[in-house]
Coordinates of N, CA, C and O in Angstrom, one line a residue:
X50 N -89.7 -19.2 -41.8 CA -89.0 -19.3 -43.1 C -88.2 -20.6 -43.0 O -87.4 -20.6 -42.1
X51 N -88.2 -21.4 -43.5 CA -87.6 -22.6 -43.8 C -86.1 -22.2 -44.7 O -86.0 -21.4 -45.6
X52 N -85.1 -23.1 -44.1 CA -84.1 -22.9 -44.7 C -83.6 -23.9 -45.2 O -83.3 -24.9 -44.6
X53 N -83.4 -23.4 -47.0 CA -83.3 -24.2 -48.0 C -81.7 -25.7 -47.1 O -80.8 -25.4 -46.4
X54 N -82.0 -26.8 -47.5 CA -80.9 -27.5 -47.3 C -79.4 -27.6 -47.5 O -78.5 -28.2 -46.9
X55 N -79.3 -26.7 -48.9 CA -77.9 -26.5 -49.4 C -77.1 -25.0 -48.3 O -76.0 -24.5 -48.5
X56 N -78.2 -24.6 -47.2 CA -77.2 -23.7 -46.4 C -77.3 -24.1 -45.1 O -77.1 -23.2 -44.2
X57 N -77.7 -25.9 -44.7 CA -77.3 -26.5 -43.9 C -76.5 -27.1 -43.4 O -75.9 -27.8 -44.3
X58 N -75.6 -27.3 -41.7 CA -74.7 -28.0 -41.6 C -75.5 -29.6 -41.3 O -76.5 -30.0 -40.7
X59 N -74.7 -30.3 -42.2 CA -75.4 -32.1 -41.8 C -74.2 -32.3 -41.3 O -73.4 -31.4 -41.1
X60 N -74.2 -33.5 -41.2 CA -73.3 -34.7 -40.9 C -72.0 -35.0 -41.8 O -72.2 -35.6 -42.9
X61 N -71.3 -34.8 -41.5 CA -70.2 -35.6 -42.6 C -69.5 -36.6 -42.4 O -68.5 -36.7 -41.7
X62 N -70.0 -37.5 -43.2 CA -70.4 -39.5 -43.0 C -68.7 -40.2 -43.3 O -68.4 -41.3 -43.6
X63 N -67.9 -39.2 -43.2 CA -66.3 -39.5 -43.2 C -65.9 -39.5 -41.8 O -64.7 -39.9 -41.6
X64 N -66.6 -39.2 -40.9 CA -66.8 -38.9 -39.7 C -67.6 -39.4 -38.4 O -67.5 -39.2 -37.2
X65 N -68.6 -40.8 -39.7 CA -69.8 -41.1 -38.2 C -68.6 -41.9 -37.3 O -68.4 -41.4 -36.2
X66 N -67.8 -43.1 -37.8 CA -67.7 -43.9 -36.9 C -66.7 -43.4 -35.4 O -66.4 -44.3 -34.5
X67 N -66.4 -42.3 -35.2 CA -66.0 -41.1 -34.2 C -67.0 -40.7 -33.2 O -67.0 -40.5 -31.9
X68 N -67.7 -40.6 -33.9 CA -69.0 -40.4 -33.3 C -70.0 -40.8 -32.6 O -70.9 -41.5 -33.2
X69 N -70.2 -40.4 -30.9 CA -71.5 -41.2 -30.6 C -72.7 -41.4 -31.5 O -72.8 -40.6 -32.4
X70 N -73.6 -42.5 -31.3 CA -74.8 -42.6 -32.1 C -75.9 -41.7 -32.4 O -76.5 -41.5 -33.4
X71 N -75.9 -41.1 -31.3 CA -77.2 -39.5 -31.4 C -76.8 -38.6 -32.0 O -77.5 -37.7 -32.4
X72 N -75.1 -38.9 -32.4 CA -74.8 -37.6 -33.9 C -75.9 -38.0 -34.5 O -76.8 -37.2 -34.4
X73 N -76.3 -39.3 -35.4 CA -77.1 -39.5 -36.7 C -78.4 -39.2 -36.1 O -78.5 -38.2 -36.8
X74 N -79.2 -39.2 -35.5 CA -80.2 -39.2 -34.8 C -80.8 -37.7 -34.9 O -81.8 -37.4 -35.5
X75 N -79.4 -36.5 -34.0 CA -79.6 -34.8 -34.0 C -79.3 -34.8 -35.6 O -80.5 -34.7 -36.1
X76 N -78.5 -34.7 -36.5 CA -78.5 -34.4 -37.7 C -79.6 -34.5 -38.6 O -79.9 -33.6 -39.5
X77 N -80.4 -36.1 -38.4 CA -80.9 -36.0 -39.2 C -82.2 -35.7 -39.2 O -82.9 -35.9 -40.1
X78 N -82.5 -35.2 -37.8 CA -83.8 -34.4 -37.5 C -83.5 -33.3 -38.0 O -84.1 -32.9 -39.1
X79 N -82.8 -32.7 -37.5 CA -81.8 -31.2 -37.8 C -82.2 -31.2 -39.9 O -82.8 -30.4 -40.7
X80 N -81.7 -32.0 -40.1 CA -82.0 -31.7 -41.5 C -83.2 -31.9 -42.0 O -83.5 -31.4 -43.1
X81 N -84.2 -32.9 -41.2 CA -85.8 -33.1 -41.7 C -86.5 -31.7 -41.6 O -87.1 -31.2 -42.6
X82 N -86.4 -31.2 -40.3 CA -86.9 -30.0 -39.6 C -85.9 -28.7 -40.2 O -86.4 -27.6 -39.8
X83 N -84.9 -28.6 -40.9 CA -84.8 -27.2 -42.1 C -84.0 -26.5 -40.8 O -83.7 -25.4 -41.1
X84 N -83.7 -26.7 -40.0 CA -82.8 -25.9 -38.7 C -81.6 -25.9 -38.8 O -80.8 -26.8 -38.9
X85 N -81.7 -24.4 -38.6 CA -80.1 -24.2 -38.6 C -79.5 -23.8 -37.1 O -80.1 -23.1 -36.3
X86 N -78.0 -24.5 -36.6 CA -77.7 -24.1 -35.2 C -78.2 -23.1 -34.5 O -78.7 -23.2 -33.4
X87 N -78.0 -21.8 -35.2 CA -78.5 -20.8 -34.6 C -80.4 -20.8 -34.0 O -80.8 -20.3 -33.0
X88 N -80.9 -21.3 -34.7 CA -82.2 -21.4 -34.3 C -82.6 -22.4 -33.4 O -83.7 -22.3 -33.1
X89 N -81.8 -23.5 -32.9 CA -81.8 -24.3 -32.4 C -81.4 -23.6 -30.9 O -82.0 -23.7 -29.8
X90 N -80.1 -22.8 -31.3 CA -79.7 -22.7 -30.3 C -80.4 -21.5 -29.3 O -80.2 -21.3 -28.1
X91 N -81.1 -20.9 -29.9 CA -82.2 -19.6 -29.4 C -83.1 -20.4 -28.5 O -83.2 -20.2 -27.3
X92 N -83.9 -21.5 -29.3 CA -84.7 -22.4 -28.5 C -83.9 -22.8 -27.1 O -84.3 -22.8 -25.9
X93 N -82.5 -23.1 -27.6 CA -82.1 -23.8 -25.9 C -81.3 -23.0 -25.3 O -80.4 -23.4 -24.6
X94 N -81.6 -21.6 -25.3 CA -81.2 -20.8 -24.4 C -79.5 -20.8 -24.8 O -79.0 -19.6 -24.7
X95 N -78.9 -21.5 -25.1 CA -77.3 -21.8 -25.4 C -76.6 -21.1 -26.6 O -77.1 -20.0 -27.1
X96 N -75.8 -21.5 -27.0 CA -74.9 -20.1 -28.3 C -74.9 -21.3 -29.1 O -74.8 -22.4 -28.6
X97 N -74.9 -21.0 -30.6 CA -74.7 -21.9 -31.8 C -73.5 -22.8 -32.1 O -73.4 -23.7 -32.9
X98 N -72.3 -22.3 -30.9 CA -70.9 -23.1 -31.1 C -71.2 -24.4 -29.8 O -70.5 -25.3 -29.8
X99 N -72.2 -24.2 -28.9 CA -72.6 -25.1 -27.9 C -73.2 -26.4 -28.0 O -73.0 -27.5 -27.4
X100 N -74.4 -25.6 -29.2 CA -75.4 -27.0 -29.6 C -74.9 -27.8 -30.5 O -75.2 -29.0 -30.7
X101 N -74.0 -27.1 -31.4 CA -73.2 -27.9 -32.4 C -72.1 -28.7 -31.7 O -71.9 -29.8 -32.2
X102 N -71.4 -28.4 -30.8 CA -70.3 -29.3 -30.2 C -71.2 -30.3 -29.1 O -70.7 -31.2 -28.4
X103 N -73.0 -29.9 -28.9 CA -73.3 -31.2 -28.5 C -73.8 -32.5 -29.2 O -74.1 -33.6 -28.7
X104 N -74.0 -31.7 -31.0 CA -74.2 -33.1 -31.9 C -73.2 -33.3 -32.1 O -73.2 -34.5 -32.1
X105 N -71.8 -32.9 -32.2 CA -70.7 -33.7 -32.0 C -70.7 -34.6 -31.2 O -70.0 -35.5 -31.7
X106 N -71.0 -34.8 -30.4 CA -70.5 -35.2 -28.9 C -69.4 -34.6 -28.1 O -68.5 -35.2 -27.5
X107 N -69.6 -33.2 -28.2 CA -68.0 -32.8 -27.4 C -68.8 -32.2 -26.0 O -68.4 -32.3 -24.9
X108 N -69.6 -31.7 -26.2 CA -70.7 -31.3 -25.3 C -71.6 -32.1 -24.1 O -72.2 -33.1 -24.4
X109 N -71.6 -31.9 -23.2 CA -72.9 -32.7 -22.3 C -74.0 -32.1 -22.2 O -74.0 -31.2 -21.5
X110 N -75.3 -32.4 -22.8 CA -76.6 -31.8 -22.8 C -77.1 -32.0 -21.5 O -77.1 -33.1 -20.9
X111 N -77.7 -30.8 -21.1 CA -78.3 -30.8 -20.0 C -79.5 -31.8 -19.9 O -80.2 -31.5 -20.8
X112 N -79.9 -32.7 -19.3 CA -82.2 -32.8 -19.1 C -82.5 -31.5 -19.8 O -82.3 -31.4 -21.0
X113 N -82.9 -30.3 -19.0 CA -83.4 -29.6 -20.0 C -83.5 -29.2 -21.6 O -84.5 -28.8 -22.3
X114 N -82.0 -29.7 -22.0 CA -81.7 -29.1 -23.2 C -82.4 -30.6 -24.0 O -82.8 -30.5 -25.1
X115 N -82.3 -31.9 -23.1 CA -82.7 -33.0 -24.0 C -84.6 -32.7 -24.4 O -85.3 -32.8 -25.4
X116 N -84.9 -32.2 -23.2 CA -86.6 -32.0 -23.2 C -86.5 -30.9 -24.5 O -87.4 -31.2 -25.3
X117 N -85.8 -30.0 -24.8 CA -86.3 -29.1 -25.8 C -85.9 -29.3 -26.9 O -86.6 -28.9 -27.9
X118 N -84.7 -30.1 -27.2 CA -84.1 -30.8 -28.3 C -85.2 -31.7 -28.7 O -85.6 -31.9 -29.9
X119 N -85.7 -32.3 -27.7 CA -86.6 -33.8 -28.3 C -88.2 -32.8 -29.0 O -89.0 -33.3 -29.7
X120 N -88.0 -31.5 -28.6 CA -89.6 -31.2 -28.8 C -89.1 -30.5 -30.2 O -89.7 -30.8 -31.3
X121 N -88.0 -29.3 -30.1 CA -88.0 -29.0 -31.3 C -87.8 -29.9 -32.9 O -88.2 -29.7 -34.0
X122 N -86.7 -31.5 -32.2 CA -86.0 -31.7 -33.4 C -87.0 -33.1 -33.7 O -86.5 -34.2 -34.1
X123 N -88.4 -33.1 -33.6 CA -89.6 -33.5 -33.0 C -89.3 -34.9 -32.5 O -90.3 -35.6 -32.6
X124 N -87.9 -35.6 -31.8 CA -87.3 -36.9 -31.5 C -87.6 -37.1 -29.9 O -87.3 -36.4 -28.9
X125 N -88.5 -38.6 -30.0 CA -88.9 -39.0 -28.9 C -88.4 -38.8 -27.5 O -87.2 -39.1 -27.4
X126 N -89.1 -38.4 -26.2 CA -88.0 -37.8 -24.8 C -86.8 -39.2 -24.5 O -85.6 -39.0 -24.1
X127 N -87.4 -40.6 -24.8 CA -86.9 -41.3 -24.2 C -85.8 -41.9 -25.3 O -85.1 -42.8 -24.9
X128 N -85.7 -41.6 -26.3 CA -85.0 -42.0 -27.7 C -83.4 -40.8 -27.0 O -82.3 -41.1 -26.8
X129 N -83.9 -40.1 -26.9 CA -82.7 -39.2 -26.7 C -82.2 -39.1 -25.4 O -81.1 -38.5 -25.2
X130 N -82.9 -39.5 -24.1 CA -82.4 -39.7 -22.9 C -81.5 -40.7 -22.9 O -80.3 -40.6 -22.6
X131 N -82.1 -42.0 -23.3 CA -81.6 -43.6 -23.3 C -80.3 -43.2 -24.1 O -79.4 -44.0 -23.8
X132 N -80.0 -42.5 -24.9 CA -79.0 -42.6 -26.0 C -77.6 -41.9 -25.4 O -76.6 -42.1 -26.1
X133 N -77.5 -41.3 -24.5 CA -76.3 -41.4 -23.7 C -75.5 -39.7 -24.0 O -74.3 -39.3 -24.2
X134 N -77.0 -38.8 -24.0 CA -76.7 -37.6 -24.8 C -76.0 -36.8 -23.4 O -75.0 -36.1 -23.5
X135 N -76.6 -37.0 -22.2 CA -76.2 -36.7 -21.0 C -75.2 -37.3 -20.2 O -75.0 -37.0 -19.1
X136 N -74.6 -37.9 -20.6 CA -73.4 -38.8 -20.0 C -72.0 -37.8 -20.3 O -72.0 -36.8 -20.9
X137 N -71.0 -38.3 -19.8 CA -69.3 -37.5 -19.9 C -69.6 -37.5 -21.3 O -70.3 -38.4 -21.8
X138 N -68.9 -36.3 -22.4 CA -68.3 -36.2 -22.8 C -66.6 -37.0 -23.3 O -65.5 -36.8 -22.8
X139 N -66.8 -38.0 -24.8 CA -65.2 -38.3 -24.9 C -64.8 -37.2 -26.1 O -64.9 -37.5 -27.3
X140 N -64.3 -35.9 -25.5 CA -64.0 -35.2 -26.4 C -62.5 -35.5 -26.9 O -61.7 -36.3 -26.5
X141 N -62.6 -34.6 -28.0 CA -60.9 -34.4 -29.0 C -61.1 -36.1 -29.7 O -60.5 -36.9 -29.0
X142 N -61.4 -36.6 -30.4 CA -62.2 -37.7 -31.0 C -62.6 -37.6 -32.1 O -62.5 -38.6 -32.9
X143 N -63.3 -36.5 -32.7 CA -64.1 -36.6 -33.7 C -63.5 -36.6 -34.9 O -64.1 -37.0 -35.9
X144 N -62.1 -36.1 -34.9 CA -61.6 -35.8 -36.6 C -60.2 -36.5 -35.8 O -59.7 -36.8 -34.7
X145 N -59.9 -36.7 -37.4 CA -58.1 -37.4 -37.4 C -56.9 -36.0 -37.1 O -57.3 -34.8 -37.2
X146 N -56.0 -36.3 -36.9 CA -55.0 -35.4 -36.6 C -53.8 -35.6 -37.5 O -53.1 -36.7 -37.5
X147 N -53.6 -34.7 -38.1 CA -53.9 -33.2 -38.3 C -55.4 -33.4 -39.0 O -55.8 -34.6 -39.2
X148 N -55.9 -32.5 -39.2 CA -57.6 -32.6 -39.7 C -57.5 -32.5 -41.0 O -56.8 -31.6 -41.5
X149 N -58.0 -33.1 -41.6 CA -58.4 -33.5 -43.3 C -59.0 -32.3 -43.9 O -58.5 -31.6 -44.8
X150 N -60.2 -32.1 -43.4 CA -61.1 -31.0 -43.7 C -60.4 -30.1 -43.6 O -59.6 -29.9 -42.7
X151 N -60.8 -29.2 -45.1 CA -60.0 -27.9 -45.1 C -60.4 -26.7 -44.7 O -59.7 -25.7 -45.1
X152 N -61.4 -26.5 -44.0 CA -62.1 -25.5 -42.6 C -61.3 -25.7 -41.8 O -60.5 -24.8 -41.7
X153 N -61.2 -27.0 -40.7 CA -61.1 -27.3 -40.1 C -58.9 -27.3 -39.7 O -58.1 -27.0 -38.8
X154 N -58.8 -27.6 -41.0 CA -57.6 -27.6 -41.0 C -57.1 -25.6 -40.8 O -56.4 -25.2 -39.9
X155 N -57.6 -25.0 -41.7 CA -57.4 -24.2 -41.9 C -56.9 -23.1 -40.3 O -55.9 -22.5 -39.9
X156 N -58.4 -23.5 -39.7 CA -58.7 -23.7 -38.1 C -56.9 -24.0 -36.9 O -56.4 -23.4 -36.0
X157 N -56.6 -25.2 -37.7 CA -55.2 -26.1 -37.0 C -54.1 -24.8 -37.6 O -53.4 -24.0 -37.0
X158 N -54.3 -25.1 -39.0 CA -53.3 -23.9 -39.1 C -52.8 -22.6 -38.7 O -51.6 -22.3 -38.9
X159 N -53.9 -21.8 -38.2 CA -53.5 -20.6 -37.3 C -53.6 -20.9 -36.1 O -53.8 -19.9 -35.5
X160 N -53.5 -21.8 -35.6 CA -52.9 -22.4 -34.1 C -51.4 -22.1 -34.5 O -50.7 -21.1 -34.3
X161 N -51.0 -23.6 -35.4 CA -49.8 -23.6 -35.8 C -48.6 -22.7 -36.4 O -47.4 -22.9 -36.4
X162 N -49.5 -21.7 -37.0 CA -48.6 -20.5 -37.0 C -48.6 -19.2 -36.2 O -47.7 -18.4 -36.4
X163 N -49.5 -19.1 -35.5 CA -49.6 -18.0 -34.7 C -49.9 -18.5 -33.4 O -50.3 -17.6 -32.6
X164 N -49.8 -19.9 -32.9 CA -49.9 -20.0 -31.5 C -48.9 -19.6 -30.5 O -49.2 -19.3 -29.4
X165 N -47.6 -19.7 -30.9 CA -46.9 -19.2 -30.3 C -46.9 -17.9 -29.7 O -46.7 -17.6 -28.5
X166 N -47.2 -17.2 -30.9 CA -47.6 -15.6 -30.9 C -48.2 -15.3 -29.7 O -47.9 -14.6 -28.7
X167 N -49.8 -16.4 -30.1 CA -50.6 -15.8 -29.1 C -50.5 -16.3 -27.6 O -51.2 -15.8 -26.7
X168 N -49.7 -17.0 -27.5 CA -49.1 -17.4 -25.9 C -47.9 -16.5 -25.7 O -47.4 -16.6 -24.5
X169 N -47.2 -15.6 -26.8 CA -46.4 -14.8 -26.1 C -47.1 -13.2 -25.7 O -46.8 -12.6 -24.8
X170 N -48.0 -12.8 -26.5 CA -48.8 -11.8 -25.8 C -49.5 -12.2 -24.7 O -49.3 -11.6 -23.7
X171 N -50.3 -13.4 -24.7 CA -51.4 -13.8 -23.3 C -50.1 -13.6 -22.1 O -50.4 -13.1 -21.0
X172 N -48.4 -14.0 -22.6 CA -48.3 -14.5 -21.2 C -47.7 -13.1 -21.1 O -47.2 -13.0 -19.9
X173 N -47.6 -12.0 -21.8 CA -47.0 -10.6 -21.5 C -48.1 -10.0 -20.5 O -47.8 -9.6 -19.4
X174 N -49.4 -10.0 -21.1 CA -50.3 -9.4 -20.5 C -51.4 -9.8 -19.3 O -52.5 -9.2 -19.0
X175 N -50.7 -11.4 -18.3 CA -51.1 -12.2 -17.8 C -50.8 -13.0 -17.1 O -51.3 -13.7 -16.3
X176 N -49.1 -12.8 -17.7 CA -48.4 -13.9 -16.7 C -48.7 -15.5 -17.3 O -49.6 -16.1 -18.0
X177 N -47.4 -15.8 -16.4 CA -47.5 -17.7 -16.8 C -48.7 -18.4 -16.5 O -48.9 -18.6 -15.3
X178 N -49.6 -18.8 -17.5 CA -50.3 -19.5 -17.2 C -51.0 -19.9 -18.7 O -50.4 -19.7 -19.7
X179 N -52.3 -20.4 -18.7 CA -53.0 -20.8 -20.0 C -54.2 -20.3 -19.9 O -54.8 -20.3 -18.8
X180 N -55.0 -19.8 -21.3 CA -56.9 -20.2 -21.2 C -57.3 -21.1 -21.3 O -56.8 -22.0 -22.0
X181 N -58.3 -21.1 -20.5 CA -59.4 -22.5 -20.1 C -59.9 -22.6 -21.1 O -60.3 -21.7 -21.8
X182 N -60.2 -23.9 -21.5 CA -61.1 -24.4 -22.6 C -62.4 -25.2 -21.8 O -63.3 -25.9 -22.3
X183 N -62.1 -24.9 -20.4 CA -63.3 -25.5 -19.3 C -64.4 -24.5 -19.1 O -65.6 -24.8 -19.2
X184 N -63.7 -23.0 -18.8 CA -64.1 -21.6 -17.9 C -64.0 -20.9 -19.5 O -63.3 -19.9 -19.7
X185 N -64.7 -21.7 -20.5 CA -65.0 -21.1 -22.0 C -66.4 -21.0 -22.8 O -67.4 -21.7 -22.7
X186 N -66.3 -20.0 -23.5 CA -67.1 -19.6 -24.9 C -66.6 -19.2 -25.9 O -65.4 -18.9 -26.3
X187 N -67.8 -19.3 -26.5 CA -67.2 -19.1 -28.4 C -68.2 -18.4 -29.4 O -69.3 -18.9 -29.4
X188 N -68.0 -17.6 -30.0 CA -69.5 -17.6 -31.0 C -68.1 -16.9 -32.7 O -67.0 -16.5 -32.9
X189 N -69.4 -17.1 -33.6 CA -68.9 -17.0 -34.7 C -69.9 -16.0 -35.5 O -71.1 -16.1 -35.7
X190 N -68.9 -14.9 -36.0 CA -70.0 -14.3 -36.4 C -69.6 -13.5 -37.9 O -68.4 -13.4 -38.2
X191 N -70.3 -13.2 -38.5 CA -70.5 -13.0 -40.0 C -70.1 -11.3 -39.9 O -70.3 -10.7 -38.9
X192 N -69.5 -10.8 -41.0 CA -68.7 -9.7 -40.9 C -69.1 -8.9 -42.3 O -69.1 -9.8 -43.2
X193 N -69.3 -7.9 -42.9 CA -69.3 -7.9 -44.3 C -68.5 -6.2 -44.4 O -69.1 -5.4 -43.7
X194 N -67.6 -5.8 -45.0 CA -66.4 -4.5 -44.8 C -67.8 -3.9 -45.9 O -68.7 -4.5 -46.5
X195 N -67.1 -2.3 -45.8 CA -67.1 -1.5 -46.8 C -67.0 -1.6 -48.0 O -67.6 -0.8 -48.7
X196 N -66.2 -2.7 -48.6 CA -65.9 -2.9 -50.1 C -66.8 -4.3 -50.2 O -66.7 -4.9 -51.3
X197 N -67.4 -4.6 -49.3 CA -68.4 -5.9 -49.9 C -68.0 -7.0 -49.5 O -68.7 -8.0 -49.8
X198 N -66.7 -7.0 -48.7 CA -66.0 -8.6 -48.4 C -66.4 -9.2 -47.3 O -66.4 -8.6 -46.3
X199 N -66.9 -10.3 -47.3 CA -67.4 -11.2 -46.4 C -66.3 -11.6 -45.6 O -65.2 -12.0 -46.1
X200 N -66.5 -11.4 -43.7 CA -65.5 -11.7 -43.5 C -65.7 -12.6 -41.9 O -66.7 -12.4 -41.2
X201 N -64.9 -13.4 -41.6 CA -65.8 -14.3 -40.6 C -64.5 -13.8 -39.1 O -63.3 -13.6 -39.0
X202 N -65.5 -13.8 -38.5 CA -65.4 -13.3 -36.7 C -65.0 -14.0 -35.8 O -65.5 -13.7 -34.7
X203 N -64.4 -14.8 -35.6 CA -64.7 -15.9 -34.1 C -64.0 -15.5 -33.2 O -62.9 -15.2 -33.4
X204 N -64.7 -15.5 -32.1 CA -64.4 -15.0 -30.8 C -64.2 -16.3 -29.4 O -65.1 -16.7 -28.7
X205 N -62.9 -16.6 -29.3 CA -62.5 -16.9 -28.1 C -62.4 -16.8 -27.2 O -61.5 -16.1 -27.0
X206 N -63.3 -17.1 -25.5 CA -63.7 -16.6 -24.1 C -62.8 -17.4 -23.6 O -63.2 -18.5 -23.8
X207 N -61.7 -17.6 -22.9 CA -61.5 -18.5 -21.8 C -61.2 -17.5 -20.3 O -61.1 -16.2 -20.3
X208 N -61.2 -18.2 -19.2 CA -60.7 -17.9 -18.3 C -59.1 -17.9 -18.1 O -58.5 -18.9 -18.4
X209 N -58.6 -17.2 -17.7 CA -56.9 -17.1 -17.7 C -56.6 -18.4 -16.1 O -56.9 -18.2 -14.9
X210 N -56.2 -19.1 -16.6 CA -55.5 -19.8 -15.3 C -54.0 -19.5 -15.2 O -53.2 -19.8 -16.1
X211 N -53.8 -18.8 -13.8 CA -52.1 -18.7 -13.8 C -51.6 -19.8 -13.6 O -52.3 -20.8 -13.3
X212 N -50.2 -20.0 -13.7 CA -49.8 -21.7 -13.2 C -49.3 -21.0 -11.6 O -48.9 -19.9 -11.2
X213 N -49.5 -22.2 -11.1 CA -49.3 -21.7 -9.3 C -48.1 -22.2 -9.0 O -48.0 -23.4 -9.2
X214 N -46.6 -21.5 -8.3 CA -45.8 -22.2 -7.7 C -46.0 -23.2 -6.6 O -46.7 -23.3 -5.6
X215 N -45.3 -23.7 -7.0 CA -45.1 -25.1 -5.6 C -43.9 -25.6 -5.7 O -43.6 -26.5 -4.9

């Protein structure tokens, strides 16, 4: 089944010059080829919050994932090797701060009102320390209640690092 374009994520061109070059490249195969992250991300074995933070650039694509990316998103092996899809990561880069976009912002906002919160339970039930955004996962998932309301899920994995005396 091909999926119509208007329930695609593309690129948002307020955004290229943040961006490594193989953002335009994954997107706009991504949008030739009708794919949506999740289907992408089935193909590469990875979760839909993974392959999307690697057309970001926040991500480092494995070789492997370049070999299956280049086959699904039908872009040449050496077009996407040469392009520096496997190299470090320069994450925290891609959006202005505070974030413009009002998803995104939205996102900033329950940091900012409830981050405290949630560093005063983490550290009741855990002790001094922080979650890893290293020793992490994420997925996002679609919710719909009893009364019909659409409601969205995201799920935060980190690893708990204590902080260590010294």
């Amino acid at each position: 089944m091909t999926t119509p374009l208007s329930k695609l994520a593309t690129l948002d061109t307020t955004i290229v010059d943040r961006l490594p070059s193989y953002s335009q490249t994954l997107f706009a195969a991504k949008t030739t080829q009708r794919l949506t992250f999740e289907e992408i991300a089935k193909e590469l074995g990875r979760s839909e919050v993974a392959v999307a933070a690697i057309f970001y650039g926040q991500a480092q694509a494995s070789d492997e994932d370049v070999k299956k990316l280049g086959s699904i998103l039908k872009i040449p092996f050496g077009i996407l090797e040469s392009s520096g899809i496997t190299s470090f990561p320069n994450r925290g880069r891609s959006g202005p701060m505070p974030p413009v976009e009002p998803l995104i912002y939205r996102l900033y906002e329950i940091v900012q009102n409830y981050g405290y919160a949630f560093k005063a339970v983490m550290n009741e039930k855990f002790g001094d320390g922080i979650m890893s955004a290293i020793a992490f996962s994420s997925k996002v998932e679609k919710e719909v209640d009893n009364d019909g309301v659409t409601w969205v899920n995201i799920t935060l994995r980190g690893k708990w690092l204590p902080f260590t005396r010294f």
